[in-house]
CSV table of C-alpha atoms in Angstrom, one decimal:
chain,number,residue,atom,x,y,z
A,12,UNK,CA,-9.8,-0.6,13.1
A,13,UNK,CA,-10.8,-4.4,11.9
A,14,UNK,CA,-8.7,-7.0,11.3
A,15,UNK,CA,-8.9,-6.9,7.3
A,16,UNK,CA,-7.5,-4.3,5.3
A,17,UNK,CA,-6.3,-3.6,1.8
A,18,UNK,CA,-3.0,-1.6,0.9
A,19,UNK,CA,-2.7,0.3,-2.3
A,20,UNK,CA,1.1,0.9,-2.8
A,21,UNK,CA,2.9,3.6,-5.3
A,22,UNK,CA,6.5,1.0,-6.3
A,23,UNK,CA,7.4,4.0,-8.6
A,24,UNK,CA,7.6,7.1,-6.5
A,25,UNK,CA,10.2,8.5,-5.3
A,26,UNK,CA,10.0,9.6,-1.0
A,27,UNK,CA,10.6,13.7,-2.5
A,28,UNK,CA,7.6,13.2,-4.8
A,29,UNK,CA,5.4,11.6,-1.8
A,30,UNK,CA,6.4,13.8,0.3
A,31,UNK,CA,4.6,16.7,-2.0
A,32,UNK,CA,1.9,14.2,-3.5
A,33,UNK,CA,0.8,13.0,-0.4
A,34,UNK,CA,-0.7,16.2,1.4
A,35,UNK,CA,-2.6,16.8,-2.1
A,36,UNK,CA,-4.2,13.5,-2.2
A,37,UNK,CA,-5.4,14.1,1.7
A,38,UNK,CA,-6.9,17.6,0.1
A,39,UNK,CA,-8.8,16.2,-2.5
A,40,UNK,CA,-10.2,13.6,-0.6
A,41,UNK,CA,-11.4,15.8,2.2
A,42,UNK,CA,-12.5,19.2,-0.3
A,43,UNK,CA,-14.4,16.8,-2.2
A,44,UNK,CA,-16.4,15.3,0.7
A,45,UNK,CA,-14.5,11.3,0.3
A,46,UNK,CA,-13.2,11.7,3.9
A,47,UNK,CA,-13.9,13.2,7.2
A,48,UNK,CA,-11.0,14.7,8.6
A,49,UNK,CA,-12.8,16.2,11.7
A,50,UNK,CA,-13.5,12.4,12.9
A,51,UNK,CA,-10.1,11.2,12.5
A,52,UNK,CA,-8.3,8.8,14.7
A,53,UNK,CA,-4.6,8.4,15.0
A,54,UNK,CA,-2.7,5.4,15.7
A,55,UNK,CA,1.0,6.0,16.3
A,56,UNK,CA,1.7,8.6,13.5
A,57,UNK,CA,-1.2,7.2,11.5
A,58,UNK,CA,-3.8,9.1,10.9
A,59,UNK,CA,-6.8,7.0,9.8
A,60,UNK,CA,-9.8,9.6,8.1
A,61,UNK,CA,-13.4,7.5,8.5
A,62,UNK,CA,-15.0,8.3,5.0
A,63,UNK,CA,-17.4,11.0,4.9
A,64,UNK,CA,-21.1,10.1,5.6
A,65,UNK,CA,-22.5,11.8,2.9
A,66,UNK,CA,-20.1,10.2,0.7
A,67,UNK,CA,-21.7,8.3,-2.7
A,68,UNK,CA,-19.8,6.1,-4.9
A,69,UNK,CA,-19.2,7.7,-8.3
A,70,UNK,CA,-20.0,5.6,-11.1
A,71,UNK,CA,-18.0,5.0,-14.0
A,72,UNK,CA,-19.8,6.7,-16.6
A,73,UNK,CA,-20.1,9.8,-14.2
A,74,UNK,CA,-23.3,10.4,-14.6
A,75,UNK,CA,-25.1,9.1,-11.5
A,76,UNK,CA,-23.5,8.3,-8.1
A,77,UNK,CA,-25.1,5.1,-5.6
A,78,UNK,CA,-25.0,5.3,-1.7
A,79,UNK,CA,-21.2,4.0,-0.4
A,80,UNK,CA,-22.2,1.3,2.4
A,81,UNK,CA,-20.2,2.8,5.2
A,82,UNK,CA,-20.5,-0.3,7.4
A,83,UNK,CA,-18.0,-2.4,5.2
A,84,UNK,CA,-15.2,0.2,5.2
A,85,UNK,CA,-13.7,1.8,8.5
A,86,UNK,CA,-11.6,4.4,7.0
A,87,UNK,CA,-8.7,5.3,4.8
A,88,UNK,CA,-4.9,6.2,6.1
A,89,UNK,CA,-2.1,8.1,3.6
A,90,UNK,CA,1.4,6.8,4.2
A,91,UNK,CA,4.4,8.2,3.4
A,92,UNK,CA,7.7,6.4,4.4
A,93,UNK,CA,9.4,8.3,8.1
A,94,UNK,CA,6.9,10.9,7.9
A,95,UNK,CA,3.5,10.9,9.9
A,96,UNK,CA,0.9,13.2,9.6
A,97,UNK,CA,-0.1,16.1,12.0
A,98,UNK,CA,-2.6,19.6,12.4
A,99,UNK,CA,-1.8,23.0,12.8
A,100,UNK,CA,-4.9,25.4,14.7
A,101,UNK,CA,-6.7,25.7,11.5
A,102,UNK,CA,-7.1,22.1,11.0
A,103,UNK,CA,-5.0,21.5,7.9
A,104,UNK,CA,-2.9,19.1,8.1
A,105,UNK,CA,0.9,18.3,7.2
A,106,UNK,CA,3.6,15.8,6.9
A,107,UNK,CA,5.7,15.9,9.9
A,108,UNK,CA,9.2,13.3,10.1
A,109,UNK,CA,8.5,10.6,12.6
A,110,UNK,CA,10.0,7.5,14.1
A,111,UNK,CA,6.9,6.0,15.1
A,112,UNK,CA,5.5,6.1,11.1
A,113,UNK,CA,5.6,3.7,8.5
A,114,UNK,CA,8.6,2.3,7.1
A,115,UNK,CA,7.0,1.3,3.5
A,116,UNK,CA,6.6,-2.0,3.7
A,117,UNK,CA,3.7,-3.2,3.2
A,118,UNK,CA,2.6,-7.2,4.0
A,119,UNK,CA,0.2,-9.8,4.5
A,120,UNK,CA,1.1,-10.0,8.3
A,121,UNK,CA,-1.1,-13.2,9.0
A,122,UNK,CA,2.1,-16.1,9.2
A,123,UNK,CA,4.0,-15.1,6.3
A,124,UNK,CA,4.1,-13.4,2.8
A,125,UNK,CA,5.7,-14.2,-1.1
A,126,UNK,CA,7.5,-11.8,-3.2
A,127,UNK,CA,7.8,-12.7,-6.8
A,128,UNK,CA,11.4,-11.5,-8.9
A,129,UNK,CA,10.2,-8.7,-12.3
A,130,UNK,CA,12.5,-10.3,-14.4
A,131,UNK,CA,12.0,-14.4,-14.1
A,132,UNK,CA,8.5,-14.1,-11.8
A,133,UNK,CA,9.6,-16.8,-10.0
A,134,UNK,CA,8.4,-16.5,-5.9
A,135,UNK,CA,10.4,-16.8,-3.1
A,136,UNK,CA,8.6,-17.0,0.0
A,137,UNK,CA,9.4,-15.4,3.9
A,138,UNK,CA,7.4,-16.7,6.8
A,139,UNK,CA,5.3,-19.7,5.2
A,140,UNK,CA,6.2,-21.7,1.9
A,141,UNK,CA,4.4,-21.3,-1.1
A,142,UNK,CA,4.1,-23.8,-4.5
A,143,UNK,CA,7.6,-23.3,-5.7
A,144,UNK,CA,9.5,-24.5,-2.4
A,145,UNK,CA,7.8,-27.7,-2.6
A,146,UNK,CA,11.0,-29.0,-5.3
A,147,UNK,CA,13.5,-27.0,-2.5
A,148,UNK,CA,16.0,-28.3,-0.3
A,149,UNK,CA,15.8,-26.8,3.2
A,150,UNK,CA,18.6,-25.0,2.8
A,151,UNK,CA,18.1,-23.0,-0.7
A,152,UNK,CA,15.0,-22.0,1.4
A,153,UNK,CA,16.4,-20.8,4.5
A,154,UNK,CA,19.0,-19.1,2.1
A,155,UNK,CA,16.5,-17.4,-0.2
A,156,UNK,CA,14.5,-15.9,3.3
A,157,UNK,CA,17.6,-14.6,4.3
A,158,UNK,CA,18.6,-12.8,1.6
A,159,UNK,CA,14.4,-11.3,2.0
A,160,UNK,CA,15.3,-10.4,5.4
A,161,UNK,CA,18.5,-8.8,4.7
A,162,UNK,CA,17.2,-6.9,1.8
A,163,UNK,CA,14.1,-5.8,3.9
A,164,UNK,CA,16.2,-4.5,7.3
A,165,UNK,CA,18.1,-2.9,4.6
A,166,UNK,CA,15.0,-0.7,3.5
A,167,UNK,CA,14.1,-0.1,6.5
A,168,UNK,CA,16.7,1.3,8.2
A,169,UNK,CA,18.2,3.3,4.6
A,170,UNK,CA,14.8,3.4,2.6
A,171,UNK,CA,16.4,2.1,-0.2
A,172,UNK,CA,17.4,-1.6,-1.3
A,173,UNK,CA,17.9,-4.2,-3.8
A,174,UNK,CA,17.5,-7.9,-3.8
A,175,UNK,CA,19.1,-10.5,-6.2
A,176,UNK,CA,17.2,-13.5,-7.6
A,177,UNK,CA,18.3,-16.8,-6.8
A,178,UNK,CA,16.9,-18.1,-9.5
A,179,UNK,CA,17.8,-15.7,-12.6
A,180,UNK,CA,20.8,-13.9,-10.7
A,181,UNK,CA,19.1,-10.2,-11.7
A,182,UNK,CA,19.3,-8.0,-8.6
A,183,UNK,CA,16.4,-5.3,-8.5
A,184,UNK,CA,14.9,-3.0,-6.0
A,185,UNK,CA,13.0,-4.0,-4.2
A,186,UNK,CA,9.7,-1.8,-4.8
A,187,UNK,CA,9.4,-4.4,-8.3
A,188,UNK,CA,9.3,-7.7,-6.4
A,189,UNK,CA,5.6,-6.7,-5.8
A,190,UNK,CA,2.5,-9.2,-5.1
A,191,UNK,CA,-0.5,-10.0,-3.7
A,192,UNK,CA,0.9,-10.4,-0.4
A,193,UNK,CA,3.6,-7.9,-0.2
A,194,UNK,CA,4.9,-4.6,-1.8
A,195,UNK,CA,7.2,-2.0,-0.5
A,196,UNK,CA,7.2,1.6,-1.3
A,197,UNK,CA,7.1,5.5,-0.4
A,198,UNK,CA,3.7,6.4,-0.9
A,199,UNK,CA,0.5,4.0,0.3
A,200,UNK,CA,-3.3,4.5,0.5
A,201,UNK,CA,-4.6,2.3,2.9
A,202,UNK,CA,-8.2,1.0,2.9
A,203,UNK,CA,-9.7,-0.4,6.2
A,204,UNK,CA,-11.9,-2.7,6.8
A,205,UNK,CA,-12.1,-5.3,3.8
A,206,UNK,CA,-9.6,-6.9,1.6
A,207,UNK,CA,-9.9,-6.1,-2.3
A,208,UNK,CA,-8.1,-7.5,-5.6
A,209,UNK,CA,-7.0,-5.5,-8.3
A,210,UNK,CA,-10.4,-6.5,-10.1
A,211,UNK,CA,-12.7,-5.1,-7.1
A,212,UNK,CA,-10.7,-1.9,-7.0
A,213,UNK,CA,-10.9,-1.1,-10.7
A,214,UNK,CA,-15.0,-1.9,-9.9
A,215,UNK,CA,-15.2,0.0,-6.8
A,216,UNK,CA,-12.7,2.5,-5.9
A,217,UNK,CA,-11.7,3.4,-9.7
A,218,UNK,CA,-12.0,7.1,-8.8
A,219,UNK,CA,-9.2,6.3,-6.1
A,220,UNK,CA,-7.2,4.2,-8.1
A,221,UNK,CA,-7.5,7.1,-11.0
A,222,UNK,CA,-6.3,9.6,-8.7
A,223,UNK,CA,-3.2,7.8,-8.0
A,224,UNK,CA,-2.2,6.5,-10.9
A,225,UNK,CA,-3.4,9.1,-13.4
A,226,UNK,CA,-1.3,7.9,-15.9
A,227,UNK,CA,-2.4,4.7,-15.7
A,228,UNK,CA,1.2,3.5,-15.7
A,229,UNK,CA,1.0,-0.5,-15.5
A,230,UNK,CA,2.5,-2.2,-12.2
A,231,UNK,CA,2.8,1.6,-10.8
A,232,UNK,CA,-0.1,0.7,-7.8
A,233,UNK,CA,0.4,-2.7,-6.2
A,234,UNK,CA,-2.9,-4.1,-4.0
A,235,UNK,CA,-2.0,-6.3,-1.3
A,236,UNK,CA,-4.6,-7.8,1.2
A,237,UNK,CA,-3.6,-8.2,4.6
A,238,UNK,CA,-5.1,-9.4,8.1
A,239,UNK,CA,-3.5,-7.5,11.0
């Protein structure tokens, strides 16, 4: 689908909760003419909806809409954590457990990523070494990306895990230790095509970042770029 892409990740829900949440969101998208579901492609479990060509861009003050340049996006794909997506013979479509889907982590794939702890927001980093690791013997940071990959396998087989800073000794799950590069969670929208920050989201796509965040519940959605 394009090498750039920009995941929008629930940390709060729970996998029961986007498991009924997630076949909604697909509804609304596709009854109000966002997405194309007759058009869609399928990667593994994936199923990746190209938006809808008569699609236009709401504005924020609702009252006029401007044309939604197609070219920049490829598509949109709803993840839910072991479950993929498939259609029955009336084309609606339903969450279905698979191997082959996501696992809910979600990461900059392109040499490495950084996680930062909720408590102390000091980063530790897995693949590549960021600021911090600079004043960091060798071996406090091949300790800290071990505990990352422990905590991570963890998740991914079990779909739940916790991981204990080094640096302020408070262990947390790992859905909080959130950041521009990485997030992990039950519930993701994924945009294709571009990568956004928070700020280009709120300016762009506030009608999707309304829609899954209604309450507007701070750190709930967690925007991480990637190239794949």
């Amino acid at each position: 689908m394009g090498d750039y892409c920009t995941f929008l990740v629930d940390t709060f829900i729970s996998q029961s909760n986007a498991i009924r949440t997630a076949p909604d969101i697909l509804s609304k998208l596709i009854n109000d003419r966002i997405i194309n579901a007759e058009s869609c492609m399928t990667i593994c479990s994936d199923s990746i909806f190209p938006f809808h060509p008569e699609f236009r861009q709401p504005c924020q003050d609702d009252v006029a809409s401007s044309p939604f340049n197609q070219s920049l996006y490829s598509g949109m794909t709803i993840s839910v954590r072991g479950y993929g997506w498939g259609v029955d013979s009336q084309g609606n479509y339903y969450l279905t457990a698979s191997e082959k889907s996501t696992n809910g982590l979600f990461m900059n794939y392109d040499g490495g990523f950084n996680i930062q702890c909720p408590h102390c927001h000091n980063k530790s980093s897995f693949g590549w070494a960021v600021e911090e690791d600079n004043a960091r013997s060798e071996d406090e940071i091949a300790a800290r990306q071990d505990a990352i990959s422990s905590a991570l396998g963890i998740w991914h087989d079990q779909g739940i895990s916790h991981l204990k800073c080094h640096d302020c000794q408070t262990q947390s799950p790992i859905q909080s230790w959130q950041t521009g590069s990485f997030a992990a969670g039950y519930l993701a929208v994924t945009l294709w095509g571009q990568q956004f920050s928070l700020r280009d989201l709120e300016n762009d796509f506030s009608w999707l970042l309304a829609l899954l965040n209604p309450n507007q519940d701070r750190d709930r959605i967690a925007v991480v770029g990637c190239m794949i």
